[in-house]
Every structure is written in C-alpha cells, then in structure tokens.
PDB file of C-alpha atoms in Angstrom:
ATOM      1  CA  MET A   1      43.445  57.016  71.493  1.00  0.00           C
ATOM      2  CA  THR A   2      44.553  58.231  74.904  1.00  0.00           C
ATOM      3  CA  CYS A   3      42.135  59.969  77.227  1.00  0.00           C
ATOM      4  CA  ARG A   4      43.439  63.011  79.021  1.00  0.00           C
ATOM      5  CA  PHE A   5      41.886  64.646  82.003  1.00  0.00           C
ATOM      6  CA  ARG A   6      42.342  68.174  83.209  1.00  0.00           C
ATOM      7  CA  VAL A   7      42.461  68.720  86.929  1.00  0.00           C
ATOM      8  CA  LEU A   8      41.509  72.160  88.177  1.00  0.00           C
ATOM      9  CA  ARG A   9      42.852  73.169  91.545  1.00  0.00           C
ATOM     10  CA  THR A  10      42.528  76.335  93.527  1.00  0.00           C
ATOM     11  CA  LEU A  11      45.726  77.955  94.731  1.00  0.00           C
ATOM     12  CA  ARG A  12      44.301  78.897  98.116  1.00  0.00           C
ATOM     13  CA  PRO A  13      42.423  76.379 100.262  1.00  0.00           C
ATOM     14  CA  SER A  14      38.823  77.317 100.834  1.00  0.00           C
ATOM     15  CA  PRO A  15      37.839  78.049 104.439  1.00  0.00           C
ATOM     16  CA  ARG A  16      34.521  76.238 103.905  1.00  0.00           C
ATOM     17  CA  ARG A  17      34.282  72.486 103.678  1.00  0.00           C
ATOM     18  CA  VAL A  18      31.898  70.900 101.238  1.00  0.00           C
ATOM     19  CA  ARG A  19      29.416  68.552 102.840  1.00  0.00           C
ATOM     20  CA  ALA A  20      27.441  65.910 101.040  1.00  0.00           C
ATOM     21  CA  THR A  21      23.743  66.529 101.415  1.00  0.00           C
ATOM     22  CA  PRO A  22      21.172  63.780 101.011  1.00  0.00           C
ATOM     23  CA  THR A  23      18.888  63.955  97.972  1.00  0.00           C
ATOM     24  CA  SER A  24      15.892  63.403 100.173  1.00  0.00           C
ATOM     25  CA  SER A  25      14.878  64.664 103.593  1.00  0.00           C
ATOM     26  CA  ALA A  26      13.868  61.124 104.591  1.00  0.00           C
ATOM     27  CA  PRO A  27      16.502  59.013 106.328  1.00  0.00           C
ATOM     28  CA  TRP A  28      18.211  56.453 104.093  1.00  0.00           C
ATOM     29  CA  ASP A  29      16.599  53.438 105.817  1.00  0.00           C
ATOM     30  CA  GLU A  30      13.111  54.901 105.401  1.00  0.00           C
ATOM     31  CA  ARG A  31      13.793  55.670 101.750  1.00  0.00           C
ATOM     32  CA  CYS A  32      14.956  52.080 101.115  1.00  0.00           C
ATOM     33  CA  MET A  33      11.910  50.654 102.900  1.00  0.00           C
ATOM     34  CA  THR A  34       9.617  52.803 100.747  1.00  0.00           C
ATOM     35  CA  SER A  35      11.467  51.792  97.588  1.00  0.00           C
ATOM     36  CA  PHE A  36      11.211  48.094  98.430  1.00  0.00           C
ATOM     37  CA  SER A  37       7.572  48.187  99.512  1.00  0.00           C
ATOM     38  CA  THR A  38       6.497  49.988  96.319  1.00  0.00           C
ATOM     39  CA  GLY A  39       8.560  47.731  94.063  1.00  0.00           C
ATOM     40  CA  VAL A  40      10.826  50.437  92.667  1.00  0.00           C
ATOM     41  CA  PRO A  41      14.412  49.203  92.179  1.00  0.00           C
ATOM     42  CA  GLU A  42      17.338  51.545  92.783  1.00  0.00           C
ATOM     43  CA  GLY A  43      20.972  51.100  91.926  1.00  0.00           C
ATOM     44  CA  VAL A  44      23.224  48.140  91.266  1.00  0.00           C
ATOM     45  CA  HIS A  45      22.108  46.166  94.318  1.00  0.00           C
ATOM     46  CA  ASP A  46      18.528  45.953  93.054  1.00  0.00           C
ATOM     47  CA  LEU A  47      19.474  45.823  89.346  1.00  0.00           C
ATOM     48  CA  PRO A  48      22.783  43.962  89.068  1.00  0.00           C
ATOM     49  CA  PRO A  49      24.625  44.851  85.844  1.00  0.00           C
ATOM     50  CA  GLY A  50      24.701  42.014  83.350  1.00  0.00           C
ATOM     51  CA  VAL A  51      21.944  40.155  85.196  1.00  0.00           C
ATOM     52  CA  ALA A  52      18.918  42.458  85.332  1.00  0.00           C
ATOM     53  CA  LEU A  53      16.845  42.768  82.178  1.00  0.00           C
ATOM     54  CA  PRO A  54      14.900  46.023  81.706  1.00  0.00           C
ATOM     55  CA  LEU A  55      11.477  44.430  81.153  1.00  0.00           C
ATOM     56  CA  GLU A  56      11.837  41.979  84.043  1.00  0.00           C
ATOM     57  CA  SER A  57      12.861  44.892  86.261  1.00  0.00           C
ATOM     58  CA  ASN A  58       9.665  46.831  85.383  1.00  0.00           C
ATOM     59  CA  LEU A  59      11.609  49.681  83.782  1.00  0.00           C
ATOM     60  CA  ALA A  60       9.108  49.846  80.905  1.00  0.00           C
ATOM     61  CA  PHE A  61       6.359  50.591  83.461  1.00  0.00           C
ATOM     62  CA  MET A  62       8.422  53.572  84.657  1.00  0.00           C
ATOM     63  CA  ASN A  63       9.156  54.837  81.115  1.00  0.00           C
ATOM     64  CA  GLY A  64      12.763  53.746  81.543  1.00  0.00           C
ATOM     65  CA  VAL A  65      12.892  51.955  78.194  1.00  0.00           C
ATOM     66  CA  SER A  66      12.451  53.542  74.779  1.00  0.00           C
ATOM     67  CA  PHE A  67      10.929  51.385  72.060  1.00  0.00           C
ATOM     68  CA  THR A  68      11.440  54.073  69.413  1.00  0.00           C
ATOM     69  CA  LYS A  69      15.105  54.908  70.032  1.00  0.00           C
ATOM     70  CA  GLY A  70      17.671  52.402  68.881  1.00  0.00           C
ATOM     71  CA  CYS A  71      21.303  51.693  69.574  1.00  0.00           C
ATOM     72  CA  TYR A  72      21.453  50.755  73.221  1.00  0.00           C
ATOM     73  CA  ILE A  73      22.844  47.585  74.738  1.00  0.00           C
ATOM     74  CA  GLY A  74      20.230  44.843  74.724  1.00  0.00           C
ATOM     75  CA  GLN A  75      17.897  46.801  72.464  1.00  0.00           C
ATOM     76  CA  GLU A  76      17.107  43.870  70.161  1.00  0.00           C
ATOM     77  CA  LEU A  77      16.227  41.496  72.988  1.00  0.00           C
ATOM     78  CA  THR A  78      14.233  44.152  74.847  1.00  0.00           C
ATOM     79  CA  ALA A  79      12.234  45.206  71.769  1.00  0.00           C
ATOM     80  CA  ARG A  80      11.568  41.605  70.687  1.00  0.00           C
ATOM     81  CA  THR A  81      10.396  40.612  74.175  1.00  0.00           C
ATOM     82  CA  HIS A  82       8.178  43.691  74.427  1.00  0.00           C
ATOM     83  CA  HIS A  83       6.512  43.209  71.045  1.00  0.00           C
ATOM     84  CA  MET A  84       5.993  39.477  71.577  1.00  0.00           C
ATOM     85  CA  GLY A  85       4.425  40.289  74.948  1.00  0.00           C
ATOM     86  CA  ILE A  86       6.150  37.427  76.753  1.00  0.00           C
ATOM     87  CA  VAL A  87       7.776  38.365  80.039  1.00  0.00           C
ATOM     88  CA  ARG A  88       8.043  35.325  82.290  1.00  0.00           C
ATOM     89  CA  LYS A  89       9.615  36.966  85.353  1.00  0.00           C
ATOM     90  CA  ARG A  90       9.135  40.294  87.094  1.00  0.00           C
ATOM     91  CA  LEU A  91      10.684  42.116  90.015  1.00  0.00           C
ATOM     92  CA  PHE A  92       8.060  42.015  92.781  1.00  0.00           C
ATOM     93  CA  PRO A  93       7.935  43.718  96.158  1.00  0.00           C
ATOM     94  CA  VAL A  94       7.863  40.997  98.808  1.00  0.00           C
ATOM     95  CA  GLN A  95       6.847  40.955 102.449  1.00  0.00           C
ATOM     96  CA  LEU A  96       8.664  38.526 104.745  1.00  0.00           C
ATOM     97  CA  VAL A  97       6.304  36.815 107.173  1.00  0.00           C
ATOM     98  CA  GLY A  98       7.181  35.191 110.466  1.00  0.00           C
ATOM     99  CA  PRO A  99      10.420  35.233 112.426  1.00  0.00           C
ATOM    100  CA  LEU A 100      13.187  36.926 110.475  1.00  0.00           C
ATOM    101  CA  PRO A 101      16.744  35.583 110.473  1.00  0.00           C
ATOM    102  CA  SER A 102      19.263  37.369 112.682  1.00  0.00           C
ATOM    103  CA  GLY A 103      21.321  38.509 109.681  1.00  0.00           C
ATOM    104  CA  ASP A 104      20.256  39.869 106.335  1.00  0.00           C
ATOM    105  CA  ILE A 105      19.080  37.543 103.595  1.00  0.00           C
ATOM    106  CA  THR A 106      21.798  37.266 100.982  1.00  0.00           C
ATOM    107  CA  PRO A 107      20.937  38.715  97.562  1.00  0.00           C
ATOM    108  CA  GLY A 108      20.572  35.857  95.086  1.00  0.00           C
ATOM    109  CA  THR A 109      18.998  33.495  97.617  1.00  0.00           C
ATOM    110  CA  VAL A 110      16.580  31.170  95.846  1.00  0.00           C
ATOM    111  CA  VAL A 111      12.870  31.717  96.527  1.00  0.00           C
ATOM    112  CA  LEU A 112      11.035  28.392  96.653  1.00  0.00           C
ATOM    113  CA  THR A 113       7.428  27.309  96.223  1.00  0.00           C
ATOM    114  CA  GLU A 114       5.628  25.176  98.802  1.00  0.00           C
ATOM    115  CA  SER A 115       6.652  22.044  96.863  1.00  0.00           C
ATOM    116  CA  GLY A 116      10.328  23.113  96.802  1.00  0.00           C
ATOM    117  CA  GLN A 117      10.509  24.296  93.172  1.00  0.00           C
ATOM    118  CA  ALA A 118      12.528  27.414  92.412  1.00  0.00           C
ATOM    119  CA  ALA A 119      10.220  30.403  91.956  1.00  0.00           C
ATOM    120  CA  GLY A 120      12.897  33.066  91.565  1.00  0.00           C
ATOM    121  CA  LYS A 121      15.624  34.901  93.445  1.00  0.00           C
ATOM    122  CA  TYR A 122      15.656  37.377  96.280  1.00  0.00           C
ATOM    123  CA  ARG A 123      17.364  40.561  95.069  1.00  0.00           C
ATOM    124  CA  ALA A 124      17.508  42.990  97.989  1.00  0.00           C
ATOM    125  CA  GLY A 125      15.707  43.914 101.150  1.00  0.00           C
ATOM    126  CA  GLN A 126      15.691  45.502 104.527  1.00  0.00           C
ATOM    127  CA  GLY A 127      13.779  44.335 107.547  1.00  0.00           C
ATOM    128  CA  ASP A 128      10.610  42.556 106.459  1.00  0.00           C
ATOM    129  CA  VAL A 129      10.362  44.071 102.954  1.00  0.00           C
ATOM    130  CA  GLY A 130      12.376  43.428  99.834  1.00  0.00           C
ATOM    131  CA  LEU A 131      12.467  42.793  96.111  1.00  0.00           C
ATOM    132  CA  ALA A 132      12.492  39.399  94.421  1.00  0.00           C
ATOM    133  CA  LEU A 133      12.651  38.405  90.760  1.00  0.00           C
ATOM    134  CA  LEU A 134       9.856  35.829  90.510  1.00  0.00           C
ATOM    135  CA  HIS A 135       8.304  33.666  87.795  1.00  0.00           C
ATOM    136  CA  LEU A 136       4.820  35.032  87.076  1.00  0.00           C
ATOM    137  CA  ASP A 137       3.192  31.594  87.146  1.00  0.00           C
ATOM    138  CA  LYS A 138       4.488  30.878  90.681  1.00  0.00           C
ATOM    139  CA  VAL A 139       3.724  34.162  92.431  1.00  0.00           C
ATOM    140  CA  LYS A 140       0.207  33.304  93.648  1.00  0.00           C
ATOM    141  CA  GLY A 141       1.254  30.265  95.716  1.00  0.00           C
ATOM    142  CA  LEU A 142       3.001  30.028  99.059  1.00  0.00           C
ATOM    143  CA  LEU A 143       6.658  31.044  98.827  1.00  0.00           C
ATOM    144  CA  HIS A 144       9.575  30.777 101.217  1.00  0.00           C
ATOM    145  CA  ILE A 145      13.323  31.272 101.551  1.00  0.00           C
ATOM    146  CA  ARG A 146      15.686  28.895 103.326  1.00  0.00           C
ATOM    147  CA  THR A 147      17.938  30.708 105.757  1.00  0.00           C
ATOM    148  CA  ALA A 148      21.586  29.956 106.450  1.00  0.00           C
ATOM    149  CA  GLY A 149      20.616  28.380 109.783  1.00  0.00           C
ATOM    150  CA  GLY A 150      18.368  25.808 108.094  1.00  0.00           C
ATOM    151  CA  GLY A 151      15.109  27.599 108.880  1.00  0.00           C
ATOM    152  CA  GLN A 152      12.504  28.975 106.528  1.00  0.00           C
ATOM    153  CA  VAL A 153      11.038  32.439 106.137  1.00  0.00           C
ATOM    154  CA  ALA A 154       7.711  32.706 104.345  1.00  0.00           C
ATOM    155  CA  LEU A 155       7.159  35.570 101.949  1.00  0.00           C
ATOM    156  CA  THR A 156       4.286  37.022  99.992  1.00  0.00           C
ATOM    157  CA  ALA A 157       4.593  38.865  96.707  1.00  0.00           C
ATOM    158  CA  SER A 158       2.167  41.478  95.464  1.00  0.00           C
ATOM    159  CA  ALA A 159       1.802  43.569  92.337  1.00  0.00           C
ATOM    160  CA  PRO A 160       2.148  47.279  93.165  1.00  0.00           C
ATOM    161  CA  ASP A 161      -0.771  49.658  92.540  1.00  0.00           C
ATOM    162  CA  TRP A 162       1.221  51.651  89.982  1.00  0.00           C
ATOM    163  CA  TRP A 163       1.632  48.684  87.610  1.00  0.00           C
ATOM    164  CA  PRO A 164      -0.625  48.649  84.528  1.00  0.00           C
ATOM    165  CA  THR A 165      -3.740  46.519  85.081  1.00  0.00           C
ATOM    166  CA  ALA A 166      -2.803  44.105  82.285  1.00  0.00           C
ATOM    167  CA  ALA A 167       0.470  43.232  84.057  1.00  0.00           C
ATOM    168  CA  LYS A 168      -1.083  42.345  87.422  1.00  0.00           C
TER     169      LYS A 168
END
C-alpha cells in the first residue's frame, strides 16, 4: 500500500512569520537541570529507543505504562517484570561531586563502584546533575566515572521524593 500525503499551500504569502515559542517560560538549560535533578527523563537522549525499558526508566511511577491495556511493543516483558516485582536497575538522578571535566560526560559512560565493578551507565546530564541507569544493589556505595583524560569524577545517586516508598 502506498501512502499519499496532501500538501496544502496558500496562494498568497502571509505577511506574518510564524515563530516557535517555548513550551515553558523557563530557559531550556534551567528546564533540563530541573528534569535531571528530579529524575524525570525527557526525550530520546534520556530514554534511547531500543535500549530504555519502561520500568527501569520509572515510567510506571509516572503512570506512563498501562498494565490493563495490551498490544504495545514490549508489553509481555513489561507486564511480566511488573507482576514478578523484580526490577534490578532504575534511572536515578545523580549529582557529580568534585572537579568536573572540561567537556561533557559522554552518554553511555560506565559508572563504577569503588572497587571498579560496573554499577550502570550514565545516560545524560548537564553541569553537575544528570541521570544514570544504575543497579539497585550498587547505588548505596561510592560511585565514580572515569573521564576521557584519565581522571575520575565521583557521583552520588538518590531516590527522588516522588518515587513510591517501596521503591526507595
């Protein structure tokens, strides 16, 4: 089946130009900082398609997953994981501590424990706040990221206030 699109065009150019208006009155940087510090992912940078799972990304906490409606991609895995109650990783807001690298930390950078074991992956961030997908059993210890220059940046993860008490 071929898809056809209809293009509507005015015959006379409009004297007014359309301007894109932001969805929020807050500047973009401030909005991102707030999103990261509260642990709310936004868009494909925070939730990469094909990589991010809804329950690990806390979408069930935000009523972003229906357990009564069927027929969506990944529904079987999501429902089974939810009903078994086993989620091993979650997307946490993280605070970078100490001297920050001159450039941004690359999304996908491995987050390490004090002993050097992988604890998860850094997803996105700005300045000293960000989001990281971390194993729940390794969140309480000391964590760090190795920078491109060979240094280390310590980070702390915390469960946001809006999470259900049982998940903290």
